[in-house]
Amino acid sequence: MVWLVSSANCQVAGFAIATVGWILSGISMGLVEWRMWYMNHHPLPASSGVTCVGMWRVCIYNHESNTSKTKMCYRYTYHDDFLPPNICVGQHLLLAAIILGLLGKAFFVLALRNVYMGILQKNATCNPFIASGILNITASGCILIVVLWNYYSIISMEGIEFPSSFHVPFKPDVQEVGSGLIVATLAAFLLLLSGIIFLSYTFPLYIQVHPEV
């Protein structure tokens, strides 16, 4: 039993990694800097500046003078028909990743409790460690899809038909990766790593024996 507990302690590091990854995934959802648009040569002076395209809102920075600039943010709604598929689908995938990551943490707590109480059996039909690993890997996959889809939109210079009141052209002069995309990539990596660590606990579970006392 002591060996089992010692082996389970290795998974605590995986739980810490999963927690950090889950937090970063939530932070990335709130960041607006997923796609950075730079308009340097546009006929409208009010549109010469930087536009940050996020998963839930867009922020437009307009240069009023050489020393000052204003910021206007618009939060997306379900009635906005100008949003491209990578944002519409990405919103749902990021929400799914948050829920799956939370469920993965719950299964891990249950598994660790069972190990320390000696409840896990060799012939257990449901291994909470495996369930937690699968949930975290699935959450990582959801985030990775959003990251790759947005990255493809950046390198292919895909545009967005924003409302005319935004004074933002369909395509920018320059489009770059933002910090939101980087944070989401790190979150996907950490969730994937934690899922692999949780799945690695399968072998010792199958070779243990718990005699009835």
Short mmCIF file of N, CA and C in Angstrom, two decimals, residues 86-175:
data_model
loop_
_atom_site.label_atom_id
_atom_site.label_comp_id
_atom_site.label_asym_id
_atom_site.label_seq_id
_atom_site.Cartn_x
_atom_site.Cartn_y
_atom_site.Cartn_z
N ASN A 86 -14.17 30.27 -37.47
CA ASN A 86 -13.11 29.97 -36.50
C ASN A 86 -13.38 30.62 -35.16
N ILE A 87 -14.15 31.71 -35.14
CA ILE A 87 -14.51 32.35 -33.88
C ILE A 87 -15.77 31.71 -33.29
N CYS A 88 -16.78 31.51 -34.12
CA CYS A 88 -18.04 30.91 -33.64
C CYS A 88 -17.81 29.52 -33.06
N VAL A 89 -17.12 28.68 -33.80
CA VAL A 89 -16.84 27.32 -33.33
C VAL A 89 -15.83 27.37 -32.19
N GLY A 90 -14.85 28.27 -32.29
CA GLY A 90 -13.83 28.37 -31.25
C GLY A 90 -14.40 28.71 -29.89
N GLN A 91 -15.43 29.54 -29.84
CA GLN A 91 -16.05 29.88 -28.57
C GLN A 91 -16.59 28.64 -27.88
N HIS A 92 -17.28 27.80 -28.63
CA HIS A 92 -17.86 26.58 -28.05
C HIS A 92 -16.77 25.58 -27.65
N LEU A 93 -15.73 25.49 -28.44
CA LEU A 93 -14.64 24.56 -28.10
C LEU A 93 -13.90 24.99 -26.84
N LEU A 94 -13.69 26.29 -26.68
CA LEU A 94 -13.02 26.77 -25.47
C LEU A 94 -13.89 26.55 -24.24
N LEU A 95 -15.19 26.76 -24.37
CA LEU A 95 -16.08 26.48 -23.25
C LEU A 95 -16.09 25.00 -22.91
N ALA A 96 -16.08 24.15 -23.94
CA ALA A 96 -16.04 22.71 -23.71
C ALA A 96 -14.73 22.31 -23.02
N ALA A 97 -13.63 22.95 -23.40
CA ALA A 97 -12.34 22.65 -22.77
C ALA A 97 -12.35 23.00 -21.29
N ILE A 98 -12.97 24.12 -20.93
CA ILE A 98 -13.06 24.52 -19.53
C ILE A 98 -13.86 23.48 -18.73
N ILE A 99 -14.98 23.04 -19.28
CA ILE A 99 -15.83 22.06 -18.59
C ILE A 99 -15.12 20.71 -18.48
N LEU A 100 -14.49 20.26 -19.56
CA LEU A 100 -13.78 18.99 -19.53
C LEU A 100 -12.61 19.02 -18.57
N GLY A 101 -11.89 20.15 -18.54
CA GLY A 101 -10.78 20.28 -17.61
C GLY A 101 -11.25 20.24 -16.17
N LEU A 102 -12.38 20.86 -15.88
CA LEU A 102 -12.93 20.83 -14.53
C LEU A 102 -13.35 19.42 -14.13
N LEU A 103 -13.98 18.70 -15.05
CA LEU A 103 -14.36 17.32 -14.78
C LEU A 103 -13.13 16.45 -14.57
N GLY A 104 -12.08 16.71 -15.35
CA GLY A 104 -10.84 15.95 -15.18
C GLY A 104 -10.25 16.15 -13.81
N LYS A 105 -10.29 17.37 -13.29
CA LYS A 105 -9.79 17.63 -11.95
C LYS A 105 -10.63 16.91 -10.90
N ALA A 106 -11.94 16.85 -11.11
CA ALA A 106 -12.81 16.17 -10.16
C ALA A 106 -12.52 14.67 -10.13
N PHE A 107 -12.33 14.07 -11.31
CA PHE A 107 -12.01 12.64 -11.37
C PHE A 107 -10.66 12.36 -10.71
N PHE A 108 -9.71 13.28 -10.87
CA PHE A 108 -8.40 13.06 -10.25
C PHE A 108 -8.50 13.06 -8.74
N VAL A 109 -9.26 14.02 -8.18
CA VAL A 109 -9.45 14.07 -6.73
C VAL A 109 -10.09 12.79 -6.24
N LEU A 110 -11.08 12.27 -6.97
CA LEU A 110 -11.72 11.02 -6.61
C LEU A 110 -10.72 9.86 -6.66
N ALA A 111 -9.90 9.82 -7.70
CA ALA A 111 -8.92 8.74 -7.84
C ALA A 111 -7.89 8.78 -6.72
N LEU A 112 -7.41 9.98 -6.40
CA LEU A 112 -6.40 10.09 -5.34
C LEU A 112 -6.99 9.71 -3.99
N ARG A 113 -8.24 10.08 -3.77
CA ARG A 113 -8.90 9.68 -2.52
C ARG A 113 -9.01 8.17 -2.42
N ASN A 114 -9.38 7.53 -3.54
CA ASN A 114 -9.52 6.08 -3.53
C ASN A 114 -8.19 5.38 -3.28
N VAL A 115 -7.10 5.94 -3.82
CA VAL A 115 -5.79 5.33 -3.63
C VAL A 115 -5.37 5.39 -2.17
N TYR A 116 -5.52 6.54 -1.56
CA TYR A 116 -5.10 6.70 -0.18
C TYR A 116 -5.99 5.93 0.79
N MET A 117 -7.23 5.65 0.39
CA MET A 117 -8.13 4.87 1.24
C MET A 117 -8.11 3.40 0.88
N GLY A 118 -7.34 3.04 -0.17
CA GLY A 118 -7.23 1.64 -0.57
C GLY A 118 -8.47 1.09 -1.21
N ILE A 119 -9.27 1.95 -1.85
CA ILE A 119 -10.53 1.51 -2.45
C ILE A 119 -10.32 0.95 -3.85
N LEU A 120 -9.37 1.50 -4.61
CA LEU A 120 -9.14 1.05 -5.98
C LEU A 120 -8.79 -0.43 -6.01
N GLN A 121 -9.44 -1.17 -6.84
CA GLN A 121 -9.23 -2.61 -6.94
C GLN A 121 -8.62 -2.98 -8.28
N LYS A 122 -8.03 -4.14 -8.33
CA LYS A 122 -7.41 -4.62 -9.56
C LYS A 122 -8.41 -4.75 -10.68
N ASN A 123 -9.64 -5.21 -10.34
CA ASN A 123 -10.66 -5.43 -11.36
C ASN A 123 -11.66 -4.29 -11.44
N ALA A 124 -11.23 -3.09 -11.10
CA ALA A 124 -12.15 -1.95 -11.15
C ALA A 124 -12.60 -1.70 -12.58
N THR A 125 -13.91 -1.50 -12.75
CA THR A 125 -14.45 -1.29 -14.09
C THR A 125 -14.21 0.14 -14.57
N CYS A 126 -14.07 1.07 -13.64
CA CYS A 126 -13.84 2.46 -14.01
C CYS A 126 -12.64 2.99 -13.24
N ASN A 127 -11.59 3.33 -13.95
CA ASN A 127 -10.39 3.87 -13.34
C ASN A 127 -10.44 5.39 -13.41
N PRO A 128 -10.61 6.09 -12.28
CA PRO A 128 -10.72 7.55 -12.32
C PRO A 128 -9.48 8.23 -12.89
N PHE A 129 -8.30 7.61 -12.70
CA PHE A 129 -7.09 8.20 -13.27
C PHE A 129 -7.17 8.22 -14.80
N ILE A 130 -7.63 7.12 -15.38
CA ILE A 130 -7.77 7.06 -16.84
C ILE A 130 -8.82 8.05 -17.32
N ALA A 131 -9.95 8.11 -16.59
CA ALA A 131 -11.00 9.07 -16.96
C ALA A 131 -10.48 10.50 -16.91
N SER A 132 -9.71 10.82 -15.87
CA SER A 132 -9.14 12.17 -15.76
C SER A 132 -8.17 12.45 -16.90
N GLY A 133 -7.33 11.45 -17.23
CA GLY A 133 -6.39 11.63 -18.33
C GLY A 133 -7.07 11.87 -19.66
N ILE A 134 -8.12 11.09 -19.93
CA ILE A 134 -8.85 11.23 -21.19
C ILE A 134 -9.53 12.59 -21.27
N LEU A 135 -10.11 13.04 -20.17
CA LEU A 135 -10.79 14.34 -20.16
C LEU A 135 -9.81 15.48 -20.40
N ASN A 136 -8.63 15.40 -19.78
CA ASN A 136 -7.64 16.46 -19.97
C ASN A 136 -7.08 16.46 -21.39
N ILE A 137 -6.87 15.28 -21.95
CA ILE A 137 -6.37 15.21 -23.32
C ILE A 137 -7.43 15.73 -24.29
N THR A 138 -8.70 15.41 -24.04
CA THR A 138 -9.78 15.92 -24.89
C THR A 138 -9.87 17.44 -24.80
N ALA A 139 -9.73 17.98 -23.58
CA ALA A 139 -9.74 19.44 -23.41
C ALA A 139 -8.58 20.07 -24.17
N SER A 140 -7.42 19.42 -24.11
CA SER A 140 -6.26 19.91 -24.84
C SER A 140 -6.53 19.91 -26.35
N GLY A 141 -7.19 18.86 -26.83
CA GLY A 141 -7.51 18.79 -28.24
C GLY A 141 -8.46 19.90 -28.68
N CYS A 142 -9.44 20.23 -27.83
CA CYS A 142 -10.37 21.31 -28.17
C CYS A 142 -9.64 22.64 -28.31
N ILE A 143 -8.73 22.91 -27.36
CA ILE A 143 -7.99 24.17 -27.42
C ILE A 143 -7.05 24.18 -28.62
N LEU A 144 -6.44 23.03 -28.89
CA LEU A 144 -5.49 22.96 -30.00
C LEU A 144 -6.16 23.22 -31.34
N ILE A 145 -7.40 22.74 -31.49
CA ILE A 145 -8.15 22.99 -32.72
C ILE A 145 -8.36 24.49 -32.92
N VAL A 146 -8.75 25.17 -31.83
CA VAL A 146 -8.96 26.62 -31.91
C VAL A 146 -7.66 27.34 -32.25
N VAL A 147 -6.56 26.92 -31.61
CA VAL A 147 -5.26 27.56 -31.85
C VAL A 147 -4.83 27.39 -33.31
N LEU A 148 -4.90 26.17 -33.81
CA LEU A 148 -4.45 25.92 -35.18
C LEU A 148 -5.34 26.61 -36.20
N TRP A 149 -6.63 26.63 -35.93
CA TRP A 149 -7.57 27.28 -36.87
C TRP A 149 -7.30 28.78 -36.94
N ASN A 150 -7.08 29.40 -35.78
CA ASN A 150 -6.79 30.83 -35.78
C ASN A 150 -5.42 31.12 -36.37
N TYR A 151 -4.46 30.23 -36.10
CA TYR A 151 -3.13 30.44 -36.68
C TYR A 151 -3.19 30.34 -38.21
N TYR A 152 -3.98 29.41 -38.71
CA TYR A 152 -4.15 29.30 -40.16
C TYR A 152 -4.80 30.56 -40.72
N SER A 153 -5.77 31.12 -39.99
CA SER A 153 -6.43 32.35 -40.44
C SER A 153 -5.44 33.51 -40.51
N ILE A 154 -4.44 33.49 -39.61
CA ILE A 154 -3.45 34.56 -39.59
C ILE A 154 -2.49 34.43 -40.77
N ILE A 155 -1.94 33.23 -40.96
CA ILE A 155 -0.94 33.07 -42.02
C ILE A 155 -1.57 33.16 -43.40
N SER A 156 -2.87 32.86 -43.51
CA SER A 156 -3.55 32.97 -44.80
C SER A 156 -4.19 34.34 -45.00
N MET A 157 -3.98 35.23 -44.03
CA MET A 157 -4.50 36.60 -44.11
C MET A 157 -6.00 36.65 -44.36
N GLU A 158 -6.75 35.82 -43.66
CA GLU A 158 -8.20 35.84 -43.79
C GLU A 158 -8.77 37.10 -43.13
N GLY A 159 -9.77 37.67 -43.74
CA GLY A 159 -10.37 38.89 -43.23
C GLY A 159 -11.70 38.64 -42.53
N ILE A 160 -12.22 39.70 -41.94
CA ILE A 160 -13.51 39.66 -41.25
C ILE A 160 -14.30 40.89 -41.67
N GLU A 161 -15.56 40.68 -42.03
CA GLU A 161 -16.42 41.78 -42.49
C GLU A 161 -17.05 42.46 -41.28
N PHE A 162 -16.25 43.29 -40.59
CA PHE A 162 -16.77 44.02 -39.45
C PHE A 162 -17.79 45.06 -39.90
N PRO A 163 -18.68 45.50 -38.99
CA PRO A 163 -19.63 46.58 -39.34
C PRO A 163 -18.89 47.84 -39.79
N SER A 164 -19.51 48.57 -40.68
CA SER A 164 -18.87 49.77 -41.24
C SER A 164 -18.59 50.83 -40.18
N SER A 165 -19.34 50.80 -39.08
CA SER A 165 -19.12 51.78 -38.02
C SER A 165 -17.78 51.60 -37.32
N PHE A 166 -17.17 50.41 -37.49
CA PHE A 166 -15.88 50.16 -36.87
C PHE A 166 -14.74 50.84 -37.62
N HIS A 167 -14.98 51.17 -38.87
CA HIS A 167 -13.95 51.76 -39.73
C HIS A 167 -12.72 50.87 -39.81
N VAL A 168 -12.96 49.57 -39.91
CA VAL A 168 -11.88 48.59 -40.04
C VAL A 168 -12.02 47.89 -41.39
N PRO A 169 -10.97 47.86 -42.19
CA PRO A 169 -11.07 47.19 -43.50
C PRO A 169 -11.25 45.68 -43.35
N PHE A 170 -11.67 45.07 -44.45
CA PHE A 170 -11.90 43.62 -44.44
C PHE A 170 -10.63 42.85 -44.10
N LYS A 171 -9.50 43.32 -44.59
CA LYS A 171 -8.21 42.69 -44.30
C LYS A 171 -7.22 43.77 -43.87
N PRO A 172 -6.35 43.44 -42.90
CA PRO A 172 -5.35 44.41 -42.47
C PRO A 172 -4.14 44.40 -43.39
N ASP A 173 -3.26 45.38 -43.19
CA ASP A 173 -2.00 45.38 -43.94
C ASP A 173 -1.06 44.30 -43.41
N VAL A 174 -1.08 44.14 -42.09
CA VAL A 174 -0.24 43.13 -41.44
C VAL A 174 -1.07 42.43 -40.39
N GLN A 175 -0.91 41.11 -40.30
CA GLN A 175 -1.65 40.32 -39.32
C GLN A 175 -0.66 39.41 -38.59
#
